[in-house]
Amino acid sequence: MTTYQFPQGFWWGSAASGLQTEGTIPGDGKGKNIWDHWYEIAPEKFFNGVGPEKTSQLYTKYKEDVQLMKETGHNSFRTSIQWSRLFPEGTGEINQQAVDFYNEYINELIANGIEPFINLYHFDMPMPLQEKGGWLDRGTVEAYVHYAKTCFQLFGDRVKHWFTHNEPIVPVEMGYLYQQHYPAEINLEHAVQVGFHEALSNALAVKAYREMGLDGEIGIILNLTPSYPRDENDPKDVKASVIADAFFNRSFLDPAVKGEFPKELIEICKELEILPDYQEEDLKTIKANTVDVLGVNYYQPRRVKAKETPIDHSNGPLPEDYFDYYDWPEKRINPYRGWEIYEKGIYDILINLRDNYGNIRCYISENGMGVEDEQRFLNAEGMIEDDYRIEFVTEHLKYVHQAIQEGANCLGYHMWTCMDNWSWLNAYKNRYGFISVDLAEDGKRTIKKSGHWFKTVSEANGFTVE
Ligand code: BGP
């Protein structure tokens, strides 16, 4: 038997986002964001035609949900404020109903011993700002900073862990390269500008937070996908992996933690003449306002090799001009999401942060496994027996534990997600939660086997396995 004991005060919990959980009810004053708009114009893109207004109804069920968090051993929980709920137009007039809702929700968490971690931007651009260009437009950066400051003012007395963005590379790649988020363009030049504005907005929000003298910490949440070369002894494969890493990880990790952009990326942008528009002052702002804490979302690695296929320039340059994806024959796949399961990746990330990023305070802010049709695993008592999820979390936690033993500054583990929630184009296809949500029964919640198991882990601050 081996016991994996975690440091005292370890954060056990889960993550979600406002848009994916709250839902919309008539008269709630929420404005439209890009998901509401996309669903209106292209509902067929969404799995089973389920749109973002029909999420897990947390807006009305949050009290019940907080109790369920307690029952599943949460000592902390992350969600995001919906920008379009607080500012229906993105800026300007504030929605008082949103202020009341977030106040009550945050207070409810705290009253139940659950530390609220609040993120500001989780893919939910208010539509009036998108109409002016969204992250392409510098005006959005200003509107974002106003939104951020308002949140700090309203909730900063009680919220001690703030995050500026969740996975800022995702709006870049999915909105401007791979067409999975609105506006679904393929345009590397736009992608670079969007990324720059997001990085700048992060630094400006960090600056604003510090200037307000609040007694919490502020960070950013990044999805780090370790880039493994096909052959680590082949310099061409290694170079391919370095470039993939610069595009997808270091593009935000380096400015957020070190205050500068990776030189490989700058060189490529110069060569392609797609450097973003910026002001000299911006680089100083980014340099001077790095984060206190880093959230790490880890789902899967990225495996690459030197470019072998011809470059296709029909849509202009792309990151894939510099590498090919490598199909590792030994990979294990979660067939529902199509993502590789590679537990050691979580260890490699934490060791990289220890060695190359000043061992910054960090925690695992998302990790999880989406599975389709979990009703197959219902037992006689009506509980989903998701042993595969327990195994998934256990195997990742073993590597988190090892990294901590070796000096990584990892402070917690949050699962994606608490209760089954709505996912971008996939809607309710894959379920990730510790708690199931029955859409046919008005969103009825039932704790899964993994939720009960997680409580034992949280209470023991670790677990014992054979
Ligand atoms: C992360 C996002 C989450 C969540 C999760 C699962 O990238 O931060 O919002 O959706 O991935 O992915 P998906 O919902 O696409 O299956």
Short mmCIF file of C-alpha atoms and ligand atoms in Angstrom, two decimals:
data_model
loop_
_atom_site.label_atom_id
_atom_site.label_comp_id
_atom_site.label_asym_id
_atom_site.label_seq_id
_atom_site.Cartn_x
_atom_site.Cartn_y
_atom_site.Cartn_z
CA MET A 1 0.00 0.00 0.00
CA THR A 2 1.25 3.49 -0.83
CA THR A 3 -0.10 6.67 0.72
CA TYR A 4 -0.01 9.93 -1.18
CA GLN A 5 -0.24 12.73 1.34
CA PHE A 6 -0.52 16.32 0.10
CA PRO A 7 0.77 19.51 1.75
CA GLN A 8 -1.37 21.12 4.43
CA GLY A 9 -3.95 23.54 3.08
CA PHE A 10 -3.99 21.91 -0.38
CA TRP A 11 -6.83 23.27 -2.52
CA TRP A 12 -9.28 20.51 -3.37
CA GLY A 13 -12.13 21.42 -5.62
CA SER A 14 -13.23 21.99 -9.15
CA ALA A 15 -13.59 24.61 -11.83
CA ALA A 16 -16.40 25.86 -14.01
CA SER A 17 -17.25 29.02 -15.88
CA GLY A 18 -20.18 31.40 -15.69
CA LEU A 19 -21.35 30.84 -19.22
CA GLN A 20 -21.19 27.06 -19.00
CA THR A 21 -23.22 26.79 -15.80
CA GLU A 22 -25.49 29.74 -15.11
CA GLY A 23 -28.04 29.70 -17.91
CA THR A 24 -30.18 32.63 -18.89
CA ILE A 25 -33.65 33.38 -17.60
CA PRO A 26 -36.00 36.01 -19.00
CA GLY A 27 -35.57 39.34 -17.28
CA ASP A 28 -32.15 38.60 -15.75
CA GLY A 29 -30.67 41.57 -17.58
CA LYS A 30 -27.82 39.62 -19.19
CA GLY A 31 -26.56 40.97 -22.50
CA LYS A 32 -25.61 38.84 -25.47
CA ASN A 33 -22.16 37.37 -25.90
CA ILE A 34 -20.57 35.66 -28.90
CA TRP A 35 -22.04 32.28 -27.95
CA ASP A 36 -25.60 33.58 -27.78
CA HIS A 37 -25.05 35.20 -31.15
CA TRP A 38 -23.44 32.18 -32.80
CA TYR A 39 -26.21 29.95 -31.57
CA GLU A 40 -28.78 32.33 -33.00
CA ILE A 41 -27.23 32.32 -36.46
CA ALA A 42 -25.90 28.73 -36.60
CA PRO A 43 -27.69 26.45 -34.09
CA GLU A 44 -26.79 23.38 -36.16
CA LYS A 45 -23.17 23.74 -35.06
CA PHE A 46 -24.09 22.85 -31.49
CA PHE A 47 -24.37 19.22 -30.42
CA ASN A 48 -28.04 18.20 -30.51
CA GLY A 49 -28.90 21.85 -31.13
CA VAL A 50 -28.47 22.72 -27.42
CA GLY A 51 -27.50 26.36 -26.97
CA PRO A 52 -25.84 28.40 -24.23
CA GLU A 53 -29.06 29.61 -22.59
CA LYS A 54 -29.90 26.08 -21.46
CA THR A 55 -26.96 25.35 -19.20
CA SER A 56 -27.13 23.75 -15.78
CA GLN A 57 -29.32 26.54 -14.32
CA LEU A 58 -26.87 27.48 -11.61
CA TYR A 59 -28.35 30.99 -11.69
CA THR A 60 -31.40 29.68 -9.87
CA LYS A 61 -29.92 26.55 -8.27
CA TYR A 62 -26.68 27.89 -6.80
CA LYS A 63 -27.66 27.25 -3.17
CA GLU A 64 -28.28 23.58 -3.89
CA ASP A 65 -25.08 23.44 -5.91
CA VAL A 66 -22.96 24.88 -3.13
CA GLN A 67 -24.32 22.19 -0.79
CA LEU A 68 -23.32 19.57 -3.35
CA MET A 69 -19.85 21.07 -3.54
CA LYS A 70 -19.64 20.63 0.20
CA GLU A 71 -20.84 17.05 -0.05
CA THR A 72 -18.10 16.33 -2.58
CA GLY A 73 -15.31 17.69 -0.40
CA HIS A 74 -14.68 21.07 -2.02
CA ASN A 75 -12.62 23.52 0.02
CA SER A 76 -12.30 25.79 -3.03
CA PHE A 77 -14.10 26.34 -6.31
CA ARG A 78 -13.43 28.42 -9.40
CA THR A 79 -15.95 30.03 -11.65
CA SER A 80 -16.00 33.14 -13.82
CA ILE A 81 -18.08 36.24 -13.78
CA GLN A 82 -19.92 36.61 -17.07
CA TRP A 83 -18.82 39.89 -18.55
CA SER A 84 -22.07 40.16 -20.53
CA ARG A 85 -24.10 39.56 -17.37
CA LEU A 86 -22.36 42.33 -15.42
CA PHE A 87 -22.13 44.74 -18.35
CA PRO A 88 -24.83 43.87 -20.89
CA GLU A 89 -23.18 46.20 -23.41
CA GLY A 90 -19.62 45.16 -22.45
CA THR A 91 -19.08 48.53 -20.84
CA GLY A 92 -21.23 51.40 -19.61
CA GLU A 93 -24.25 50.57 -17.53
CA ILE A 94 -23.95 47.85 -14.92
CA ASN A 95 -26.64 45.20 -14.38
CA GLN A 96 -27.61 45.38 -10.71
CA GLN A 97 -29.23 41.93 -10.83
CA ALA A 98 -25.84 40.52 -11.79
CA VAL A 99 -24.16 42.30 -8.89
CA ASP A 100 -26.75 40.86 -6.50
CA PHE A 101 -26.42 37.37 -7.95
CA TYR A 102 -22.61 37.25 -7.79
CA ASN A 103 -22.66 38.72 -4.28
CA GLU A 104 -25.06 36.08 -3.06
CA TYR A 105 -23.24 33.27 -4.83
CA ILE A 106 -19.84 34.31 -3.47
CA ASN A 107 -21.26 34.77 0.03
CA GLU A 108 -22.90 31.35 -0.14
CA LEU A 109 -19.60 29.72 -1.05
CA ILE A 110 -17.76 31.43 1.77
CA ALA A 111 -20.48 30.67 4.31
CA ASN A 112 -20.05 27.00 3.43
CA GLY A 113 -16.28 26.96 3.84
CA ILE A 114 -15.54 27.02 0.11
CA GLU A 115 -12.91 29.52 -1.01
CA PRO A 116 -14.08 31.31 -4.17
CA PHE A 117 -11.53 31.58 -6.99
CA ILE A 118 -12.86 34.06 -9.54
CA ASN A 119 -11.83 34.31 -13.15
CA LEU A 120 -12.70 37.24 -15.38
CA TYR A 121 -12.58 36.13 -19.01
CA HIS A 122 -13.65 32.66 -20.05
CA PHE A 123 -14.34 32.88 -23.80
CA ASP A 124 -17.46 35.05 -23.37
CA MET A 125 -16.96 38.26 -25.35
CA PRO A 126 -19.97 40.60 -25.08
CA MET A 127 -21.51 40.92 -28.53
CA PRO A 128 -21.47 44.74 -28.69
CA LEU A 129 -17.69 44.60 -28.24
CA GLN A 130 -17.30 41.77 -30.75
CA GLU A 131 -19.13 43.90 -33.29
CA LYS A 132 -16.31 46.40 -32.97
CA GLY A 133 -13.70 43.66 -33.43
CA GLY A 134 -13.56 41.95 -30.03
CA TRP A 135 -9.96 41.26 -28.97
CA LEU A 136 -8.77 42.61 -32.32
CA ASP A 137 -9.81 46.05 -31.19
CA ARG A 138 -7.76 47.93 -28.63
CA GLY A 139 -10.98 49.43 -27.28
CA THR A 140 -11.83 45.97 -25.94
CA VAL A 141 -8.69 46.05 -23.80
CA GLU A 142 -9.91 49.29 -22.22
CA ALA A 143 -13.40 47.90 -21.70
CA TYR A 144 -11.90 44.75 -20.14
CA VAL A 145 -9.79 46.75 -17.69
CA HIS A 146 -12.89 48.68 -16.64
CA TYR A 147 -14.75 45.40 -16.19
CA ALA A 148 -11.84 43.94 -14.19
CA LYS A 149 -11.60 46.97 -11.89
CA THR A 150 -15.35 46.90 -11.31
CA CYS A 151 -15.15 43.25 -10.28
CA PHE A 152 -12.25 43.93 -7.89
CA GLN A 153 -14.20 46.82 -6.36
CA LEU A 154 -17.42 44.87 -6.02
CA PHE A 155 -16.10 41.52 -4.80
CA GLY A 156 -12.42 42.02 -3.91
CA ASP A 157 -13.14 42.33 -0.19
CA ARG A 158 -14.14 38.63 -0.14
CA VAL A 159 -12.47 37.08 -3.17
CA LYS A 160 -8.77 36.51 -2.51
CA HIS A 161 -7.83 34.54 -5.62
CA TRP A 162 -8.40 36.32 -8.92
CA PHE A 163 -7.60 35.21 -12.44
CA THR A 164 -7.56 37.48 -15.45
CA HIS A 165 -8.15 34.89 -18.17
CA ASN A 166 -8.86 31.23 -18.64
CA GLU A 167 -6.82 29.72 -21.48
CA PRO A 168 -6.23 32.92 -23.47
CA ILE A 169 -4.70 30.88 -26.31
CA VAL A 170 -8.12 29.31 -26.96
CA PRO A 171 -9.84 32.46 -28.31
CA VAL A 172 -6.71 32.94 -30.44
CA GLU A 173 -6.62 29.47 -31.94
CA MET A 174 -10.31 28.61 -31.94
CA GLY A 175 -11.56 32.04 -32.98
CA TYR A 176 -8.86 32.95 -35.51
CA LEU A 177 -7.19 29.74 -36.70
CA TYR A 178 -9.32 26.62 -36.32
CA GLN A 179 -12.90 27.90 -36.50
CA GLN A 180 -14.29 26.39 -33.32
CA HIS A 181 -15.24 29.71 -31.69
CA TYR A 182 -16.88 32.79 -33.16
CA PRO A 183 -15.85 34.64 -35.38
CA ALA A 184 -14.30 31.44 -36.78
CA GLU A 185 -11.70 33.07 -38.99
CA ILE A 186 -8.48 31.59 -40.35
CA ASN A 187 -6.08 34.47 -40.11
CA LEU A 188 -2.72 34.26 -38.33
CA GLU A 189 -2.21 38.00 -38.39
CA HIS A 190 -5.48 38.52 -36.54
CA ALA A 191 -4.62 35.65 -34.19
CA VAL A 192 -1.38 37.41 -33.23
CA GLN A 193 -3.15 40.72 -32.62
CA VAL A 194 -5.84 39.06 -30.52
CA GLY A 195 -3.19 37.26 -28.47
CA PHE A 196 -1.24 40.46 -27.91
CA HIS A 197 -4.31 42.33 -26.70
CA GLU A 198 -5.19 39.51 -24.33
CA ALA A 199 -1.65 39.47 -22.92
CA LEU A 200 -1.75 43.25 -22.52
CA SER A 201 -5.16 43.09 -20.86
CA ASN A 202 -3.77 40.56 -18.39
CA ALA A 203 -0.92 42.88 -17.43
CA LEU A 204 -3.21 45.90 -17.14
CA ALA A 205 -5.64 43.99 -14.91
CA VAL A 206 -2.75 42.81 -12.70
CA LYS A 207 -1.57 46.42 -12.48
CA ALA A 208 -5.04 47.69 -11.61
CA TYR A 209 -5.46 45.00 -8.95
CA ARG A 210 -2.15 45.91 -7.30
CA GLU A 211 -2.94 49.61 -7.40
CA MET A 212 -6.15 48.98 -5.49
CA GLY A 213 -4.14 47.55 -2.59
CA LEU A 214 -6.42 44.57 -2.01
CA ASP A 215 -5.07 41.73 0.11
CA GLY A 216 -5.44 38.84 -2.31
CA GLU A 217 -3.48 37.46 -5.23
CA ILE A 218 -3.96 37.63 -8.97
CA GLY A 219 -2.98 35.19 -11.65
CA ILE A 220 -3.84 33.70 -14.99
CA ILE A 221 -5.02 30.25 -16.02
CA LEU A 222 -3.22 28.62 -18.93
CA ASN A 223 -3.80 25.35 -20.70
CA LEU A 224 -0.29 24.00 -20.98
CA THR A 225 0.17 21.25 -23.52
CA PRO A 226 3.72 19.92 -23.24
CA SER A 227 5.15 19.60 -26.74
CA TYR A 228 6.96 16.32 -27.13
CA PRO A 229 9.14 15.75 -30.21
CA ARG A 230 8.80 12.43 -32.07
CA ASP A 231 12.51 11.79 -31.52
CA GLU A 232 14.24 13.83 -28.88
CA ASN A 233 17.61 13.06 -30.45
CA ASP A 234 16.62 14.48 -33.81
CA PRO A 235 17.35 18.23 -33.86
CA LYS A 236 14.68 18.84 -36.52
CA ASP A 237 11.98 17.21 -34.42
CA VAL A 238 13.21 19.08 -31.37
CA LYS A 239 13.10 22.37 -33.24
CA ALA A 240 9.53 21.60 -34.34
CA SER A 241 8.54 20.99 -30.71
CA VAL A 242 10.22 24.21 -29.56
CA ILE A 243 8.21 26.21 -32.11
CA ALA A 244 4.94 24.47 -31.24
CA ASP A 245 5.68 25.21 -27.59
CA ALA A 246 6.35 28.88 -28.40
CA PHE A 247 3.07 29.21 -30.31
CA PHE A 248 0.76 27.41 -27.91
CA ASN A 249 2.31 27.57 -24.43
CA ARG A 250 5.02 30.18 -24.13
CA SER A 251 2.99 32.76 -26.08
CA PHE A 252 1.15 33.44 -22.81
CA LEU A 253 3.29 31.71 -20.19
CA ASP A 254 6.36 33.85 -20.89
CA PRO A 255 4.67 37.26 -20.87
CA ALA A 256 2.49 36.37 -17.86
CA VAL A 257 5.33 35.02 -15.72
CA LYS A 258 8.50 36.57 -17.18
CA GLY A 259 7.06 39.70 -18.75
CA GLU A 260 8.35 38.98 -22.25
CA PHE A 261 7.35 37.14 -25.41
CA PRO A 262 9.33 34.14 -26.69
CA LYS A 263 12.01 35.17 -29.15
CA GLU A 264 11.09 32.34 -31.55
CA LEU A 265 7.61 33.79 -31.88
CA ILE A 266 8.83 37.34 -32.37
CA GLU A 267 11.19 36.14 -35.12
CA ILE A 268 8.39 34.32 -36.94
CA CYS A 269 6.08 37.34 -36.69
CA LYS A 270 8.82 39.59 -38.02
CA GLU A 271 9.57 37.26 -40.91
CA LEU A 272 5.89 37.04 -41.84
CA GLU A 273 5.40 40.76 -41.21
CA ILE A 274 2.55 40.12 -38.83
CA LEU A 275 3.85 41.77 -35.67
CA PRO A 276 0.84 43.17 -33.79
CA ASP A 277 0.08 46.87 -33.49
CA TYR A 278 1.30 48.01 -30.11
CA GLN A 279 2.64 50.99 -28.23
CA GLU A 280 6.15 51.00 -26.74
CA GLU A 281 4.58 51.53 -23.31
CA ASP A 282 2.69 48.21 -23.63
CA LEU A 283 5.89 46.17 -23.47
CA LYS A 284 6.89 47.97 -20.28
CA THR A 285 3.44 47.32 -18.81
CA ILE A 286 3.75 43.62 -19.63
CA LYS A 287 7.27 43.47 -18.20
CA ALA A 288 6.29 45.20 -14.95
CA ASN A 289 3.05 43.35 -14.21
CA THR A 290 3.59 39.62 -14.08
CA VAL A 291 1.26 37.32 -12.16
CA ASP A 292 1.42 36.09 -8.54
CA VAL A 293 0.00 32.67 -9.24
CA LEU A 294 -0.53 30.41 -12.21
CA GLY A 295 -3.43 28.05 -12.84
CA VAL A 296 -2.49 25.10 -15.01
CA ASN A 297 -5.16 23.37 -17.06
CA TYR A 298 -3.89 20.04 -18.28
CA TYR A 299 -5.76 17.65 -20.51
CA GLN A 300 -3.38 16.33 -23.11
CA PRO A 301 0.12 16.66 -24.56
CA ARG A 302 1.01 17.82 -28.05
CA ARG A 303 3.20 15.47 -30.07
CA VAL A 304 5.02 16.88 -33.04
CA LYS A 305 7.67 16.12 -35.63
CA ALA A 306 9.61 18.09 -38.23
CA LYS A 307 7.47 19.31 -41.12
CA GLU A 308 7.13 16.55 -43.72
CA THR A 309 3.89 17.42 -45.47
CA PRO A 310 3.74 20.27 -48.02
CA ILE A 311 2.83 23.67 -46.62
CA ASP A 312 -0.68 24.69 -47.58
CA HIS A 313 -0.92 28.44 -47.92
CA SER A 314 -4.50 28.62 -49.11
CA ASN A 315 -5.45 30.37 -45.86
CA GLY A 316 -2.19 32.25 -45.40
CA PRO A 317 0.49 31.22 -42.91
CA LEU A 318 -0.38 28.94 -39.99
CA PRO A 319 1.54 27.58 -36.96
CA GLU A 320 1.46 24.18 -38.67
CA ASP A 321 3.81 25.50 -41.36
CA TYR A 322 6.56 24.87 -38.82
CA PHE A 323 5.75 21.36 -37.62
CA ASP A 324 3.57 18.33 -38.26
CA TYR A 325 1.51 16.54 -35.68
CA TYR A 326 2.94 13.19 -34.70
CA ASP A 327 0.68 10.23 -34.11
CA TRP A 328 2.45 8.36 -31.32
CA PRO A 329 1.67 4.66 -31.79
CA GLU A 330 1.60 4.01 -28.04
CA LYS A 331 -0.89 6.72 -27.19
CA ARG A 332 -4.00 6.08 -25.10
CA ILE A 333 -7.04 8.07 -26.16
CA ASN A 334 -10.21 9.18 -24.46
CA PRO A 335 -12.40 8.19 -27.43
CA TYR A 336 -15.25 10.58 -26.59
CA ARG A 337 -13.16 13.74 -26.68
CA GLY A 338 -10.39 12.33 -28.87
CA TRP A 339 -7.71 13.58 -26.50
CA GLU A 340 -4.65 11.59 -25.50
CA ILE A 341 -4.43 10.58 -21.84
CA TYR A 342 -0.85 10.97 -20.68
CA GLU A 343 -0.59 11.39 -16.92
CA LYS A 344 3.12 12.13 -16.82
CA GLY A 345 2.50 15.35 -18.76
CA ILE A 346 1.21 16.98 -15.55
CA TYR A 347 4.51 16.18 -13.83
CA ASP A 348 6.56 17.50 -16.74
CA ILE A 349 4.66 20.82 -16.65
CA LEU A 350 5.20 21.26 -12.91
CA ILE A 351 8.90 20.46 -13.20
CA ASN A 352 9.24 22.90 -16.11
CA LEU A 353 7.64 25.62 -13.96
CA ARG A 354 9.97 24.73 -11.10
CA ASP A 355 13.10 24.90 -13.25
CA ASN A 356 12.33 27.57 -15.83
CA TYR A 357 9.67 29.83 -14.32
CA GLY A 358 11.05 30.61 -10.87
CA ASN A 359 8.94 27.88 -9.28
CA ILE A 360 5.97 30.24 -9.33
CA ARG A 361 3.02 29.51 -7.03
CA CYS A 362 0.73 27.35 -9.12
CA TYR A 363 -2.06 24.84 -8.93
CA ILE A 364 -3.80 22.43 -11.26
CA SER A 365 -6.80 24.51 -12.23
CA GLU A 366 -8.41 21.98 -14.62
CA ASN A 367 -7.90 18.33 -15.38
CA GLY A 368 -10.60 15.89 -16.29
CA MET A 369 -12.22 13.44 -18.57
CA GLY A 370 -15.33 13.99 -20.68
CA VAL A 371 -17.36 10.85 -21.31
CA GLU A 372 -20.40 10.40 -23.48
CA ASP A 373 -23.57 8.64 -22.37
CA GLU A 374 -22.64 8.09 -18.74
CA GLN A 375 -26.16 6.82 -18.11
CA ARG A 376 -24.73 3.43 -19.15
CA PHE A 377 -23.02 3.33 -15.78
CA LEU A 378 -26.07 4.00 -13.61
CA ASN A 379 -26.38 1.53 -10.72
CA ALA A 380 -29.56 0.35 -9.01
CA GLU A 381 -29.48 3.34 -6.63
CA GLY A 382 -29.39 5.77 -9.57
CA MET A 383 -25.73 6.71 -9.13
CA ILE A 384 -23.27 6.83 -12.03
CA GLU A 385 -20.36 4.54 -11.27
CA ASP A 386 -17.58 6.40 -13.02
CA ASP A 387 -14.61 4.31 -11.93
CA TYR A 388 -12.72 5.46 -15.05
CA ARG A 389 -12.83 9.04 -13.70
CA ILE A 390 -11.55 7.95 -10.29
CA GLU A 391 -8.70 6.14 -12.02
CA PHE A 392 -7.98 9.15 -14.25
CA VAL A 393 -7.76 11.54 -11.29
CA THR A 394 -5.77 9.09 -9.15
CA GLU A 395 -3.16 8.57 -11.84
CA HIS A 396 -2.74 12.30 -12.41
CA LEU A 397 -2.60 13.02 -8.69
CA LYS A 398 0.21 10.51 -8.25
CA TYR A 399 2.31 12.57 -10.66
CA VAL A 400 1.28 15.85 -9.00
CA HIS A 401 2.40 14.33 -5.71
CA GLN A 402 5.73 13.27 -7.17
CA ALA A 403 6.36 16.76 -8.56
CA ILE A 404 5.59 18.30 -5.14
CA GLN A 405 7.97 15.83 -3.50
CA GLU A 406 10.59 17.08 -5.94
CA GLY A 407 10.00 20.69 -5.02
CA ALA A 408 7.26 21.91 -7.36
CA ASN A 409 5.23 24.75 -5.84
CA CYS A 410 1.83 23.23 -6.59
CA LEU A 411 -0.87 24.29 -4.17
CA GLY A 412 -3.96 22.44 -5.26
CA TYR A 413 -5.95 20.34 -7.65
CA HIS A 414 -9.20 21.41 -9.27
CA MET A 415 -11.12 19.04 -11.42
CA TRP A 416 -13.04 20.02 -14.52
CA THR A 417 -15.80 20.11 -13.41
CA CYS A 418 -18.18 20.15 -10.47
CA MET A 419 -21.47 19.33 -12.15
CA ASP A 420 -21.93 18.33 -15.75
CA ASN A 421 -22.03 21.52 -17.71
CA TRP A 422 -22.45 22.96 -21.17
CA SER A 423 -19.40 22.88 -23.35
CA TRP A 424 -18.79 25.20 -26.27
CA LEU A 425 -19.79 23.43 -29.51
CA ASN A 426 -20.14 20.07 -27.77
CA ALA A 427 -22.97 21.27 -25.50
CA TYR A 428 -23.85 18.31 -23.24
CA LYS A 429 -22.20 15.60 -25.33
CA ASN A 430 -19.34 14.77 -22.99
CA ARG A 431 -19.91 14.86 -19.25
CA TYR A 432 -17.06 15.88 -16.95
CA GLY A 433 -18.67 16.41 -13.56
CA PHE A 434 -18.42 14.86 -10.12
CA ILE A 435 -22.17 15.41 -10.14
CA SER A 436 -24.54 14.44 -12.93
CA VAL A 437 -27.17 16.80 -14.31
CA ASP A 438 -30.29 15.26 -15.78
CA LEU A 439 -31.52 17.67 -18.43
CA ALA A 440 -34.73 15.70 -18.93
CA GLU A 441 -35.57 16.12 -15.23
CA ASP A 442 -35.15 19.88 -14.90
CA GLY A 443 -31.43 19.55 -14.27
CA LYS A 444 -31.71 17.12 -11.37
CA ARG A 445 -28.33 16.67 -9.67
CA THR A 446 -26.93 13.35 -8.43
CA ILE A 447 -23.45 12.86 -7.04
CA LYS A 448 -21.44 10.32 -9.03
CA LYS A 449 -19.19 7.71 -7.46
CA SER A 450 -16.19 9.95 -8.22
CA GLY A 451 -17.78 12.79 -6.23
CA HIS A 452 -18.12 10.62 -3.14
CA TRP A 453 -14.57 9.38 -3.65
CA PHE A 454 -13.22 12.92 -4.02
CA LYS A 455 -14.65 13.83 -0.63
CA THR A 456 -12.62 11.06 1.00
CA VAL A 457 -9.49 12.34 -0.76
CA SER A 458 -10.11 15.92 0.29
CA GLU A 459 -10.85 14.95 3.91
CA ALA A 460 -7.75 12.78 4.17
CA ASN A 461 -5.72 15.34 2.18
CA GLY A 462 -4.54 12.40 0.10
CA PHE A 463 -5.26 8.78 -0.64
CA THR A 464 -3.87 5.29 -0.27
CA VAL A 465 -3.65 2.80 -3.13
CA GLU A 466 -2.24 -0.68 -3.58
C1 BGP B 1 -11.11 23.72 -21.20
C2 BGP B 1 -12.02 24.88 -20.90
C3 BGP B 1 -13.31 24.52 -20.28
C4 BGP B 1 -13.89 23.17 -20.66
C5 BGP B 1 -12.83 22.09 -20.80
C6 BGP B 1 -13.30 20.79 -21.41
O1 BGP B 1 -10.35 24.01 -22.31
O2 BGP B 1 -11.40 25.81 -20.04
O3 BGP B 1 -14.19 25.59 -20.47
O4 BGP B 1 -14.82 23.26 -21.63
O5 BGP B 1 -11.72 22.55 -21.55
O6 BGP B 1 -13.27 20.86 -22.80
P1 BGP B 1 -14.54 20.62 -23.71
O7 BGP B 1 -15.66 21.28 -23.02
O8 BGP B 1 -14.21 21.27 -25.01
O9 BGP B 1 -14.69 19.14 -23.84
#
